[in-house]
Coordinates of N, CA, C and O in Angstrom, one line a residue:
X291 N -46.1 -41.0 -69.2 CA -47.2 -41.1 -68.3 C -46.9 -42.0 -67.2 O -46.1 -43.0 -67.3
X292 N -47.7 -41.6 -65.8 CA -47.3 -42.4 -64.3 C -48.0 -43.8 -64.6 O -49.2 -43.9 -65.1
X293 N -47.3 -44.5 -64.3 CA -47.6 -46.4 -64.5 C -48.7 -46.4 -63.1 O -48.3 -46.0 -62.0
X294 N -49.7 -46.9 -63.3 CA -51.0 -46.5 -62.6 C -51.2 -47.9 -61.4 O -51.8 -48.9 -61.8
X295 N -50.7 -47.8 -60.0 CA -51.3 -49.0 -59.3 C -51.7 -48.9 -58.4 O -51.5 -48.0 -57.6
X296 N -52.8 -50.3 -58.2 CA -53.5 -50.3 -57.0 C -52.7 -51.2 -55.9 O -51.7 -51.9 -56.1
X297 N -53.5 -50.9 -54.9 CA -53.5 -51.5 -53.3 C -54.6 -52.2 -52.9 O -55.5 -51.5 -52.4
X298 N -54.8 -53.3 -53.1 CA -55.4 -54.2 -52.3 C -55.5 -54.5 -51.1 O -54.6 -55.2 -50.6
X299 N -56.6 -54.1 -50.2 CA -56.5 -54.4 -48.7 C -57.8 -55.2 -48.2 O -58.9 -54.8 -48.2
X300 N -57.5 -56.5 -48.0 CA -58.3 -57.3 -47.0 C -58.9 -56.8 -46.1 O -58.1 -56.7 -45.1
X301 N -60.6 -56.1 -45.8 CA -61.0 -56.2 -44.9 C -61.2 -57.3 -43.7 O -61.2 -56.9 -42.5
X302 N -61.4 -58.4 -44.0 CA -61.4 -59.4 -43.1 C -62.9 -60.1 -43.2 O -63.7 -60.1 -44.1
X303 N -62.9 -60.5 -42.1 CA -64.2 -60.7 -41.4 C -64.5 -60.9 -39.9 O -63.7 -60.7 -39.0
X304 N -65.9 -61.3 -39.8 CA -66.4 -61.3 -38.7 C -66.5 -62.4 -37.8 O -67.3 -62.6 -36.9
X305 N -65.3 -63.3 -38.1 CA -65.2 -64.6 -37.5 C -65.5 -65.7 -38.6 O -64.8 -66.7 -38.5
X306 N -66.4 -65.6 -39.8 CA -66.7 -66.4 -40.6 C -65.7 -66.7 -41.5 O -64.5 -66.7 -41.1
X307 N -66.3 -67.2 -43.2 CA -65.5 -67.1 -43.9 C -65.3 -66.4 -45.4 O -64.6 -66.8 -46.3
X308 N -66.3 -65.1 -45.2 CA -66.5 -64.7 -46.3 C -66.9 -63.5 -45.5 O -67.1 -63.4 -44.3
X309 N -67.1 -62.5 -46.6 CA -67.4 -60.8 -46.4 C -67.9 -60.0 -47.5 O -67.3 -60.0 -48.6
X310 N -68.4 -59.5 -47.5 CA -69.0 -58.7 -48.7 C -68.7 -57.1 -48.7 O -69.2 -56.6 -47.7
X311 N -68.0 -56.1 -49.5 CA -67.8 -54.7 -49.0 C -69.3 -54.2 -49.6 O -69.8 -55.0 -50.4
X312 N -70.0 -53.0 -49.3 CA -71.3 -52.7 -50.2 C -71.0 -51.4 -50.6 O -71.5 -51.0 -51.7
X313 N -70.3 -50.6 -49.9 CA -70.4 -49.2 -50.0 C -69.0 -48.3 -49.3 O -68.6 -48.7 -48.2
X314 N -68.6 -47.6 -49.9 CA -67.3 -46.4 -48.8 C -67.6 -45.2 -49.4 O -67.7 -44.9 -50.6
X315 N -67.7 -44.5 -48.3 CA -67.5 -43.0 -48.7 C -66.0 -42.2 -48.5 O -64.9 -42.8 -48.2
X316 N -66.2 -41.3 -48.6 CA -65.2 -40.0 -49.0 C -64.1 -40.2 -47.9 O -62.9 -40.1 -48.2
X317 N -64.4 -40.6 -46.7 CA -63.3 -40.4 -45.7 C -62.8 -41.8 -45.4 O -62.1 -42.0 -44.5
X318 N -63.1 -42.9 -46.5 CA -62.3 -44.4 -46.7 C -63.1 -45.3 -46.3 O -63.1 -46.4 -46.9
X319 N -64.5 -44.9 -44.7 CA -65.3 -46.3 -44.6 C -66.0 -47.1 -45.2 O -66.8 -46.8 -46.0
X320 N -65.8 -48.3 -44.9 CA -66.8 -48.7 -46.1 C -67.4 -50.1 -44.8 O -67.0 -50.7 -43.8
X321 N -68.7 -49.9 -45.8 CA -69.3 -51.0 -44.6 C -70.2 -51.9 -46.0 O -70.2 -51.7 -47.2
X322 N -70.8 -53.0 -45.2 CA -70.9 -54.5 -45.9 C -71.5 -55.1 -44.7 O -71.8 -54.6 -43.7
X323 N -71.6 -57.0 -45.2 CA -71.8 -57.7 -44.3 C -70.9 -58.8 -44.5 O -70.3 -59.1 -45.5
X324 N -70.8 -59.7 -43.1 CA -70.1 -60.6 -43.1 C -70.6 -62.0 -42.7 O -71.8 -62.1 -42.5
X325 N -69.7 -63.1 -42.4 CA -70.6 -64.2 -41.7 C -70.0 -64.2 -40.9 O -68.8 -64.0 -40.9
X326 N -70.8 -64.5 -39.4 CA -70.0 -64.3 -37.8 C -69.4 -66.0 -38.0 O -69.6 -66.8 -38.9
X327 N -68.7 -66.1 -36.8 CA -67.9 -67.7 -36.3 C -69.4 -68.8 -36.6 O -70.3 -69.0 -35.8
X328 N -69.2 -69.5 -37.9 CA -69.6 -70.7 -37.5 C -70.3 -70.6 -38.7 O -70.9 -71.6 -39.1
X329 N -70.6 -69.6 -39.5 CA -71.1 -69.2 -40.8 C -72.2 -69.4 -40.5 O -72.8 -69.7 -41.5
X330 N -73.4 -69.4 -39.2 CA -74.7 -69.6 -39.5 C -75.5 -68.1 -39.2 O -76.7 -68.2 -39.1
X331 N -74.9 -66.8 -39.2 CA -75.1 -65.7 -39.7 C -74.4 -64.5 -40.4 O -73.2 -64.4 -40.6
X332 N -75.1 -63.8 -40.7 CA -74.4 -62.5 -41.6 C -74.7 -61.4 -40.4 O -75.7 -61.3 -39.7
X333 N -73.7 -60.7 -40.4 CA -74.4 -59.2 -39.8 C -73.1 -57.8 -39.9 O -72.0 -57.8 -39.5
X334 N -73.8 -56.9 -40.5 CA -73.8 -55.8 -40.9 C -72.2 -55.5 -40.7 O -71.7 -56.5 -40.1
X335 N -71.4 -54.5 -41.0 CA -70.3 -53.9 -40.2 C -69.7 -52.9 -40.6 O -69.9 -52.6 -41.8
X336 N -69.2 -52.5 -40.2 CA -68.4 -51.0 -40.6 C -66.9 -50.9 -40.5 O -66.4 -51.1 -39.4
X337 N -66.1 -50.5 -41.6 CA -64.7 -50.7 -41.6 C -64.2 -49.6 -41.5 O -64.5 -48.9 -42.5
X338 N -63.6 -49.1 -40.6 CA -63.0 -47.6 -40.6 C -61.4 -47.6 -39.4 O -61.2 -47.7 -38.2
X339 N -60.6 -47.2 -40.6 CA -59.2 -46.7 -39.7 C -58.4 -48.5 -39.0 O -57.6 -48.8 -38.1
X340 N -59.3 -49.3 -40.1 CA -58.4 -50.6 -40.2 C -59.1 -51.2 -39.3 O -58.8 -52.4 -39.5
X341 N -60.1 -51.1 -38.1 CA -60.9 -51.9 -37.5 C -62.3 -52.3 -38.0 O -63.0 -51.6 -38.8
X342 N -62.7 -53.2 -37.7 CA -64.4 -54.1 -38.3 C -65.5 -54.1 -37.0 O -65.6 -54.9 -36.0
X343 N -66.2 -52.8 -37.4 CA -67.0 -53.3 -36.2 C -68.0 -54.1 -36.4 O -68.2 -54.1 -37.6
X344 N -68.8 -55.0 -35.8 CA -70.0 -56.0 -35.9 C -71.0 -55.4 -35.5 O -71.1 -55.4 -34.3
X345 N -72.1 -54.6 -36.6 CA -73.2 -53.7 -36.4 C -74.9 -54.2 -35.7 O -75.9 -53.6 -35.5
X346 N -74.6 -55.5 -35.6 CA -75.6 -56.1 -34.7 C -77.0 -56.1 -35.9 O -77.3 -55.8 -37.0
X347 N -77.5 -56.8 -34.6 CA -79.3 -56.5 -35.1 C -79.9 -55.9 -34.8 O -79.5 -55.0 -34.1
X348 N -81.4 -56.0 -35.1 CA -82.5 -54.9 -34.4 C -83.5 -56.1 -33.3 O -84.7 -55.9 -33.3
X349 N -82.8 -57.2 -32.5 CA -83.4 -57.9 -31.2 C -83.3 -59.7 -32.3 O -83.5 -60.8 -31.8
X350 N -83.1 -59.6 -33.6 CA -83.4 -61.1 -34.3 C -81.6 -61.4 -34.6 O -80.9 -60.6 -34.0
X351 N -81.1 -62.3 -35.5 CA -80.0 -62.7 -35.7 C -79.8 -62.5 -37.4 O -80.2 -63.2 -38.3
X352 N -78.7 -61.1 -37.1 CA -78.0 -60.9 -38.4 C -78.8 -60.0 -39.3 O -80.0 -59.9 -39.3
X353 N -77.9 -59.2 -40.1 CA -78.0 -58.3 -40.6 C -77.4 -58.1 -41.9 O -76.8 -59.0 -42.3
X354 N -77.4 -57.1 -42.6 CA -76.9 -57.1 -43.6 C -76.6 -55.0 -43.7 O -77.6 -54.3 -43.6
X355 N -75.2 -54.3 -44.0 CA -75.2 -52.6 -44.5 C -75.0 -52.3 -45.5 O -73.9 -52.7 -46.0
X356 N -75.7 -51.8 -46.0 CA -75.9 -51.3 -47.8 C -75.1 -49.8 -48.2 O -74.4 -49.7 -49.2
X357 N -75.2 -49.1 -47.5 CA -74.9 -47.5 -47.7 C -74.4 -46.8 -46.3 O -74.7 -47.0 -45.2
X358 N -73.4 -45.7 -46.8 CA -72.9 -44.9 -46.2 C -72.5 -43.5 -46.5 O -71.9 -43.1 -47.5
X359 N -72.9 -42.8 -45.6 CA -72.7 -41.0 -46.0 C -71.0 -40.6 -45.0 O -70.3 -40.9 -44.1
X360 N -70.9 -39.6 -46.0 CA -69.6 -39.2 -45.7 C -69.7 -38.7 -43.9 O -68.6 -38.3 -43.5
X361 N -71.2 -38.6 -42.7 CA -71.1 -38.1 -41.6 C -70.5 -39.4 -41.0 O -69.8 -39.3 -40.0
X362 N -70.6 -40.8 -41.7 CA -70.6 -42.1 -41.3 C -71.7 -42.9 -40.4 O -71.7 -43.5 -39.4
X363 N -72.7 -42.5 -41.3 CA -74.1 -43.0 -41.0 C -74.8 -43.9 -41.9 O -75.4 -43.6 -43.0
X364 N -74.6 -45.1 -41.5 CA -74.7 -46.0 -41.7 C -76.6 -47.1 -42.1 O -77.4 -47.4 -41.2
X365 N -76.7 -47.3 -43.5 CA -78.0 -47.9 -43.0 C -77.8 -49.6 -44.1 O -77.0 -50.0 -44.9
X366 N -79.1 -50.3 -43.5 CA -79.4 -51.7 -44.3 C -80.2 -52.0 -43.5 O -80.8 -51.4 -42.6
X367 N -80.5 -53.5 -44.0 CA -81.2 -54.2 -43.2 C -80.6 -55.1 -42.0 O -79.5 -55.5 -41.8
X368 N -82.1 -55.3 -41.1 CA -81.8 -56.2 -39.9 C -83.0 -56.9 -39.7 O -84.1 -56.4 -39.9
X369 N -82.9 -58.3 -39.1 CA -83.7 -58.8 -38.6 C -84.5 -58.8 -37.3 O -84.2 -59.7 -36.5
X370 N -85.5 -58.1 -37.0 CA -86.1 -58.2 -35.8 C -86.1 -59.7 -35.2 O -85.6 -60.7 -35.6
X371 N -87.0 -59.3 -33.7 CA -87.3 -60.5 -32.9 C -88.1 -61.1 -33.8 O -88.9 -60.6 -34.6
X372 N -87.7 -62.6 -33.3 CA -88.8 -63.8 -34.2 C -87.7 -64.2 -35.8 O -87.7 -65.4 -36.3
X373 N -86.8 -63.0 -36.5 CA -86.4 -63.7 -37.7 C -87.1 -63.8 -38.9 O -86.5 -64.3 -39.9
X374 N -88.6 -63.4 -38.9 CA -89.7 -63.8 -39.6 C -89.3 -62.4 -40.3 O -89.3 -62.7 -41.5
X375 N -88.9 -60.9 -40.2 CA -89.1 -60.2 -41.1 C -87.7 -59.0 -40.8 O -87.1 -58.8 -39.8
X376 N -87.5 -58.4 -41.9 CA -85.9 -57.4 -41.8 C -87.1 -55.9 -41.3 O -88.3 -55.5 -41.3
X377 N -86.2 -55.7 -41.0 CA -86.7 -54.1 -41.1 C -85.1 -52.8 -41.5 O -83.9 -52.8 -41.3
X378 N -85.9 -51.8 -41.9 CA -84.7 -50.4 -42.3 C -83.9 -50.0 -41.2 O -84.5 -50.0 -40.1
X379 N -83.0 -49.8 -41.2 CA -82.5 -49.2 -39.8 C -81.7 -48.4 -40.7 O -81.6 -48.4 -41.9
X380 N -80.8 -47.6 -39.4 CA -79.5 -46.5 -39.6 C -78.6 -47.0 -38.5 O -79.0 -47.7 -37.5
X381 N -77.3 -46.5 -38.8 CA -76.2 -47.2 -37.6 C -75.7 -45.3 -37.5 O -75.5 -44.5 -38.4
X382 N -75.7 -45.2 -36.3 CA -74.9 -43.8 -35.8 C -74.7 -44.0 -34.6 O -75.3 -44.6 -33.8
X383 N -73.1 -43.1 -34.5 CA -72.9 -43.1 -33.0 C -72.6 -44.2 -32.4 O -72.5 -44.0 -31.2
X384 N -72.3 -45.4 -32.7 CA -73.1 -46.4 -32.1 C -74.1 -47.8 -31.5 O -74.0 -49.0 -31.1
X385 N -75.4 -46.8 -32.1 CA -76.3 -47.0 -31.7 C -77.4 -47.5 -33.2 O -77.4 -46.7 -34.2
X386 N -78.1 -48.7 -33.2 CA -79.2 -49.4 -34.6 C -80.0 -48.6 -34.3 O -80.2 -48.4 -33.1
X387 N -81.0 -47.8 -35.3 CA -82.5 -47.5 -34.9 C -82.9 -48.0 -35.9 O -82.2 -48.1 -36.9
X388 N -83.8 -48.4 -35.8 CA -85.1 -49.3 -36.6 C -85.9 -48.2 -37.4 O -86.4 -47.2 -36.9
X389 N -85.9 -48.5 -38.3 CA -86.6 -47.2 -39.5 C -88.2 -47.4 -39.6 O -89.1 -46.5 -39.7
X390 N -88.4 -49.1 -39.5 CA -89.6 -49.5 -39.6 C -90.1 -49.6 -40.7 O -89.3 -49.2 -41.5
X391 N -91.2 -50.1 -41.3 CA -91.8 -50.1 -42.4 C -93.7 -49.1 -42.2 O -94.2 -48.6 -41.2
X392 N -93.9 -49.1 -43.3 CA -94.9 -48.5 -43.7 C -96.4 -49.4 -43.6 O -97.5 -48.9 -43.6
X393 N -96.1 -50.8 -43.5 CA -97.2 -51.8 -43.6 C -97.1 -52.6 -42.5 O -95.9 -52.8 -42.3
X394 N -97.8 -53.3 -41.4 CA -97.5 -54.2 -40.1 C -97.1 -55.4 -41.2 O -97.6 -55.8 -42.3
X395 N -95.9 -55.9 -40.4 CA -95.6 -56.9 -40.6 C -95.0 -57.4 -41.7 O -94.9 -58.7 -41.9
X396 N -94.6 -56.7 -42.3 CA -93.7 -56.4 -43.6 C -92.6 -56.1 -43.4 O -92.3 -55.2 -42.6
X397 N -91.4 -57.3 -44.5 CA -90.1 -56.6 -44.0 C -89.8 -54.6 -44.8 O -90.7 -53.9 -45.0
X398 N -88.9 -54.5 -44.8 CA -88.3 -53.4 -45.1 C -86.5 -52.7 -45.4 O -85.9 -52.6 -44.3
X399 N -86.0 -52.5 -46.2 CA -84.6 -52.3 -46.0 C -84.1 -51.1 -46.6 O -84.7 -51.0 -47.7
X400 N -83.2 -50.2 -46.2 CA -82.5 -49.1 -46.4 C -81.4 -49.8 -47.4 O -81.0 -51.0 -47.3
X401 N -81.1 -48.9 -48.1 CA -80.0 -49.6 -49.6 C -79.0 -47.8 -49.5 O -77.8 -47.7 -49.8
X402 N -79.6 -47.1 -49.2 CA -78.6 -45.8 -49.7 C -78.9 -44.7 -48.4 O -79.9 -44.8 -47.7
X403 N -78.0 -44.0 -48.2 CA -78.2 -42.7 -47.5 C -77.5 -41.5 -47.9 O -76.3 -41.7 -48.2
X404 N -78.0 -40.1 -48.0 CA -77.1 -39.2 -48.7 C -76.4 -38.1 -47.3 O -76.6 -38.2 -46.1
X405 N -75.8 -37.3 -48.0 CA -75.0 -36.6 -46.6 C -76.2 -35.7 -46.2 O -76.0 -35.1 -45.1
X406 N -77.3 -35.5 -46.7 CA -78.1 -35.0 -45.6 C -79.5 -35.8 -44.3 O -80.5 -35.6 -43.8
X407 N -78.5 -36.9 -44.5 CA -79.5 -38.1 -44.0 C -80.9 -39.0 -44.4 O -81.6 -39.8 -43.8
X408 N -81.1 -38.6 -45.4 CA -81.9 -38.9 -46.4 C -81.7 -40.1 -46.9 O -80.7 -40.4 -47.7
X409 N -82.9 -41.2 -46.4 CA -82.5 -42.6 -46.7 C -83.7 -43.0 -47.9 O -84.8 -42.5 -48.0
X410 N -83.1 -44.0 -48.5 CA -83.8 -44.5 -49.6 C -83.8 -46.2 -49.7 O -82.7 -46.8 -49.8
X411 N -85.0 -47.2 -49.8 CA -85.1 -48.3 -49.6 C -86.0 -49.0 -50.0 O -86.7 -48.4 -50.7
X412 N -86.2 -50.1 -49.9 CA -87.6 -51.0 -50.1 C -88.6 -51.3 -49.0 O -88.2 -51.3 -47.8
X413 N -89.9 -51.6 -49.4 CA -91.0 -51.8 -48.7 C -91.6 -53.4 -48.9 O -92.2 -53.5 -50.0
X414 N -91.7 -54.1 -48.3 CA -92.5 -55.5 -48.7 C -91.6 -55.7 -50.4 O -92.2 -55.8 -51.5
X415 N -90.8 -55.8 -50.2 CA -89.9 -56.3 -51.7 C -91.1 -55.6 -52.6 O -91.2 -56.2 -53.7
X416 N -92.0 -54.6 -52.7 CA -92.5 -53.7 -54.0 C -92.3 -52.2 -53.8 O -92.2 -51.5 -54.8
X417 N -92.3 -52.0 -53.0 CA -92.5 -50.2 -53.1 C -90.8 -50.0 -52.8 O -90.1 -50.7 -52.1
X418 N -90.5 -48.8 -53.5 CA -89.2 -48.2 -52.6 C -89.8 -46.8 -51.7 O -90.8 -46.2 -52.1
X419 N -89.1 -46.4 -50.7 CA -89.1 -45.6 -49.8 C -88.6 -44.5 -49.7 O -87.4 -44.4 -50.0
X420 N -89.2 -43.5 -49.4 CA -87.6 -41.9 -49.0 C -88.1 -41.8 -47.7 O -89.2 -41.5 -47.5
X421 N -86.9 -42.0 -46.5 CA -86.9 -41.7 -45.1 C -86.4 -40.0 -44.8 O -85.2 -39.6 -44.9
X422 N -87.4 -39.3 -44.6 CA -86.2 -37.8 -44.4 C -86.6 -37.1 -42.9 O -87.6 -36.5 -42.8
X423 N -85.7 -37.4 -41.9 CA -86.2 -36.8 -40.4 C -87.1 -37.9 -40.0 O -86.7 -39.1 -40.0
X424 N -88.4 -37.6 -39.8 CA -89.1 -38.5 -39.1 C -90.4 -39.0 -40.6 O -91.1 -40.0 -40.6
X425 N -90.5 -38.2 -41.3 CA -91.6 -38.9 -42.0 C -90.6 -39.7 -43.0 O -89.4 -39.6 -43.3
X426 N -91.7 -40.8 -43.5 CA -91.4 -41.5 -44.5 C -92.3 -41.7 -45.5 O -93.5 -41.7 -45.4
X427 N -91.5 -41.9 -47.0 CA -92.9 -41.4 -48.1 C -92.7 -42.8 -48.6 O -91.5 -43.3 -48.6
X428 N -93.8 -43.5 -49.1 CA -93.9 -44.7 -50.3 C -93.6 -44.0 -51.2 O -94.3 -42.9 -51.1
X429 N -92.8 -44.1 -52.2 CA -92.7 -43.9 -53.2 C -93.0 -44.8 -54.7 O -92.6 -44.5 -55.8
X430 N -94.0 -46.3 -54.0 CA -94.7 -46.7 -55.0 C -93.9 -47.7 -55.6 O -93.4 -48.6 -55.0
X431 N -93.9 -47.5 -57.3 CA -93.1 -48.5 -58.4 C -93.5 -47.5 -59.5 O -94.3 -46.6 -59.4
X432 N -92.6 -47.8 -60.5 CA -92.3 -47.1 -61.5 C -93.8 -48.2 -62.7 O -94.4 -47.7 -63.7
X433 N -94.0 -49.1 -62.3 CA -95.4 -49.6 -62.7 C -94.8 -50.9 -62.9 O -93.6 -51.0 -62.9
X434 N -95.6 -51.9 -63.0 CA -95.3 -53.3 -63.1 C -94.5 -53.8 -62.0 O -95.0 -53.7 -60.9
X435 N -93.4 -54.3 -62.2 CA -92.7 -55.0 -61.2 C -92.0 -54.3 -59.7 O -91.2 -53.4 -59.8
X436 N -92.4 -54.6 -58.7 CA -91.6 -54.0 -57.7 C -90.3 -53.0 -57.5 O -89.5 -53.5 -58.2
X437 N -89.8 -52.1 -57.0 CA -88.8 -51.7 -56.9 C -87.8 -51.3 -55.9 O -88.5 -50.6 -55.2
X438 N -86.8 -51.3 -55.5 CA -86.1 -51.5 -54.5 C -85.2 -50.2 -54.0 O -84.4 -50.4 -53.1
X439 N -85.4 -49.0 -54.6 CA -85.1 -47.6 -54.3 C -83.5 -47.6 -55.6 O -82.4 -46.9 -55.6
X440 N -83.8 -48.4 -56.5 CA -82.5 -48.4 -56.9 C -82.2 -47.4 -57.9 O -81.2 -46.9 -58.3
X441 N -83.6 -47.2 -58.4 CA -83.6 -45.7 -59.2 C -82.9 -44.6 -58.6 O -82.4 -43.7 -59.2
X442 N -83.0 -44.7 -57.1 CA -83.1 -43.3 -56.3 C -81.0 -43.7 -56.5 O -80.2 -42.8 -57.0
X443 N -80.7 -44.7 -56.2 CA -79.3 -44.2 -56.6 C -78.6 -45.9 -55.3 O -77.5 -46.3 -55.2
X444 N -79.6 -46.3 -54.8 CA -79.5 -47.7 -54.1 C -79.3 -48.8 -54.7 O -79.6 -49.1 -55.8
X445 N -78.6 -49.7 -53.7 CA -78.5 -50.9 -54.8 C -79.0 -52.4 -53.8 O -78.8 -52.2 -52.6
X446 N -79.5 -53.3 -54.1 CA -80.7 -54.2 -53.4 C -81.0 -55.3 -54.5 O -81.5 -55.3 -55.6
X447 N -80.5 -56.6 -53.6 CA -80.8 -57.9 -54.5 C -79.9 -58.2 -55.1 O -79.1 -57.3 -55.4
X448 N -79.6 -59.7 -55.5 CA -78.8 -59.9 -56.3 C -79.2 -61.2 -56.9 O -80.1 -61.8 -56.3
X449 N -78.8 -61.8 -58.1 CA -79.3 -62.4 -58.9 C -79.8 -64.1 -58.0 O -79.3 -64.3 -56.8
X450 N -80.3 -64.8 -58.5 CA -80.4 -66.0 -57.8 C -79.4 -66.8 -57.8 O -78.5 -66.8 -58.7
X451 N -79.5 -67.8 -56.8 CA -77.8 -68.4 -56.8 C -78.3 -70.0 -57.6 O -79.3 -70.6 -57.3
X452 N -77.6 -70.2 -58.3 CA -77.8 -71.7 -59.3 C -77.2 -72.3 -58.1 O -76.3 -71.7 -57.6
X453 N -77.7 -73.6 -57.6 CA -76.8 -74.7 -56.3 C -75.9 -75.1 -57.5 O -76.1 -75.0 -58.7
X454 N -74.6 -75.7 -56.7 CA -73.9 -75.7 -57.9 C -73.8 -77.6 -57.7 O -73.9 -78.0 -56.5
X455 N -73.5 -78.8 -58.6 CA -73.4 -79.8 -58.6 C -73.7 -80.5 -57.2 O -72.9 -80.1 -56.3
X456 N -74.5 -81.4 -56.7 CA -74.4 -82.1 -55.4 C -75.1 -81.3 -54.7 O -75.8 -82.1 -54.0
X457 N -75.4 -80.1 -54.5 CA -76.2 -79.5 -53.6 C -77.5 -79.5 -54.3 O -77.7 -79.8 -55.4
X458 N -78.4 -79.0 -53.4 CA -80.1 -79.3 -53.4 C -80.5 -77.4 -52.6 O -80.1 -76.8 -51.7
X459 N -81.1 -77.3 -53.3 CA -82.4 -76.1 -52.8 C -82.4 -76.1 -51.6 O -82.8 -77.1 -51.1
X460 N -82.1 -75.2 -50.9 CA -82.6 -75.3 -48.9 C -81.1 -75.6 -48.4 O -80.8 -75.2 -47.3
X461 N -80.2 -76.3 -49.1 CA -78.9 -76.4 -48.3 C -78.1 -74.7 -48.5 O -78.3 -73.9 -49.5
X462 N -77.1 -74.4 -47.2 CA -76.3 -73.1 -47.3 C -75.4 -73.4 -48.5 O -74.8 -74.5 -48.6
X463 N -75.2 -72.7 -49.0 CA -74.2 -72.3 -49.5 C -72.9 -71.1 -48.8 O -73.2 -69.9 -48.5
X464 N -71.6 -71.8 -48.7 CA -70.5 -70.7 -47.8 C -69.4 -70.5 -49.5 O -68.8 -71.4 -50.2
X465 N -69.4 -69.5 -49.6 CA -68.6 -68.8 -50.7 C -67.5 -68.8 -49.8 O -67.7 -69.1 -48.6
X466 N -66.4 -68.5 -50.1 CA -64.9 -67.6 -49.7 C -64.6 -66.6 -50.1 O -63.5 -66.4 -50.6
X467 N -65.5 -65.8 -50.0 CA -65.5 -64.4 -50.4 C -64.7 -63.7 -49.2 O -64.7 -64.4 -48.1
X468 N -64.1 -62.3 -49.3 CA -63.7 -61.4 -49.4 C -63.9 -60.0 -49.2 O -63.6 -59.5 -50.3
X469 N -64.3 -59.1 -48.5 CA -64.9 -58.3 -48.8 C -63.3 -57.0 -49.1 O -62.4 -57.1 -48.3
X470 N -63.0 -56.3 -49.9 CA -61.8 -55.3 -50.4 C -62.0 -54.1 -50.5 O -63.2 -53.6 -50.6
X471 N -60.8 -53.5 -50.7 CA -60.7 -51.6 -50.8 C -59.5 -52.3 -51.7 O -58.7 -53.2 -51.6
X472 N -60.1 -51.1 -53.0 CA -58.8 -51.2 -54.1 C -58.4 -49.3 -53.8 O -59.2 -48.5 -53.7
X473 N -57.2 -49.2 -53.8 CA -57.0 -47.7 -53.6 C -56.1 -47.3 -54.9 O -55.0 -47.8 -55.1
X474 N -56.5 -46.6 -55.8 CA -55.6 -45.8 -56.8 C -54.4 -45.0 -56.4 O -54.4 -43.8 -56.1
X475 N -53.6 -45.7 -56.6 CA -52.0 -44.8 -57.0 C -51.3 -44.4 -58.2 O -50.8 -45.2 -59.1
X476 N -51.3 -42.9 -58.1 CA -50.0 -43.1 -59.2 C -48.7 -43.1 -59.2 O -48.2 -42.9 -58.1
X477 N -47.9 -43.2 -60.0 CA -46.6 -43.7 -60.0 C -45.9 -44.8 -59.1 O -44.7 -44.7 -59.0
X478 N -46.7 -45.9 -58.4 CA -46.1 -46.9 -57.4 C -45.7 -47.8 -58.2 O -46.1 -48.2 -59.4
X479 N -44.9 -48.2 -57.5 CA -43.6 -49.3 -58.7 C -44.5 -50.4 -57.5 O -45.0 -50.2 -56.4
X480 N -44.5 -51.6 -58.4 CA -44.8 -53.1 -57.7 C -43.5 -53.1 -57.1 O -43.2 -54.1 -56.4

């Protein structure tokens, strides 16, 4: 049998010092977020054909991309004007559109999108969402605790961070993360 190896490729980052990958589809993109120069934000990006683009915001600072469809349409969260709340978006073409939320003044975030544009997310950290064309449906909670569309096949949240020795609640924490593409080969000799 072919002795089985991978390839490791550094996406990089966005000036900072850490990167996160979240998602790639079928044609190799994969998008994530990063921290820009100076580590005092994260915002969204898209890795495709060995370049990093910096997916912006929606008018606030920094963002975060969760999911990608094989058209390379791109969604997550962003922070509007003021910083006070995220809202859903999609990245195409280009161009951020703001997905919005279902409640004033409530954040909102896109976690998945499928190849027929069909996005899936959270509402005010309890309901998850299905975005399809122009309506959007609450899709509620499965009962009790909040949900974040992760049933729907999305992924959203991650555990709490313990400060680690010397640090206090409220100070940043900067990891040296990485965001990667492992690629499957067979038969490649080290």
């Amino acid at each position: 049998s072919a002795q089985v190896m991978y390839s490791v490729t550094d996406l990089g980052t966005l000036g900072g010092n850490s990167s996160t990958a979240s998602d790639i589809n079928n044609n190799g993109q994969i998008v994530g977020y990063s921290y820009t120069a100076g580590n005092a934000v994260q915002d969204g990006f898209l890795y495709s054909g060995g370049t990093v683009v910096d997916l912006g915001a929606l008018g606030g600072s920094g963002s975060q991309a969760y999911g990608i469809n094989s058209g390379g349409q791109v969604v997550g969260q962003a922070y509007v004007t003021g910083n006070a709340v995220t809202h859903a978006f999609e990245y195409s073409g280009g161009m951020m559109a703001d997905l919005g939320t279902l409640q004033s003044g409530t954040s909102s975030g896109a976690t998945a999108i499928n190849d027929n544009g069909q996005v899936v997310g959270w509402i005010a950290l309890q309901h998850a969402f299905l975005s399809s064309g122009s309506n959007v449906t609450d899709l509620g909670t499965l009962g009790g605790l909040g949900h974040h569309g992760v049933f729907l096949g999305g992924q959203f949240g991650h555990p709490p961070l313990v400060p680690p020795a010397g640090k206090r609640r409220g100070q940043p924490l900067i990891h040296n993360l990485r965001g990667f593409v492992c690629t499957h080969r067979v038969g490649a000799q080290r």
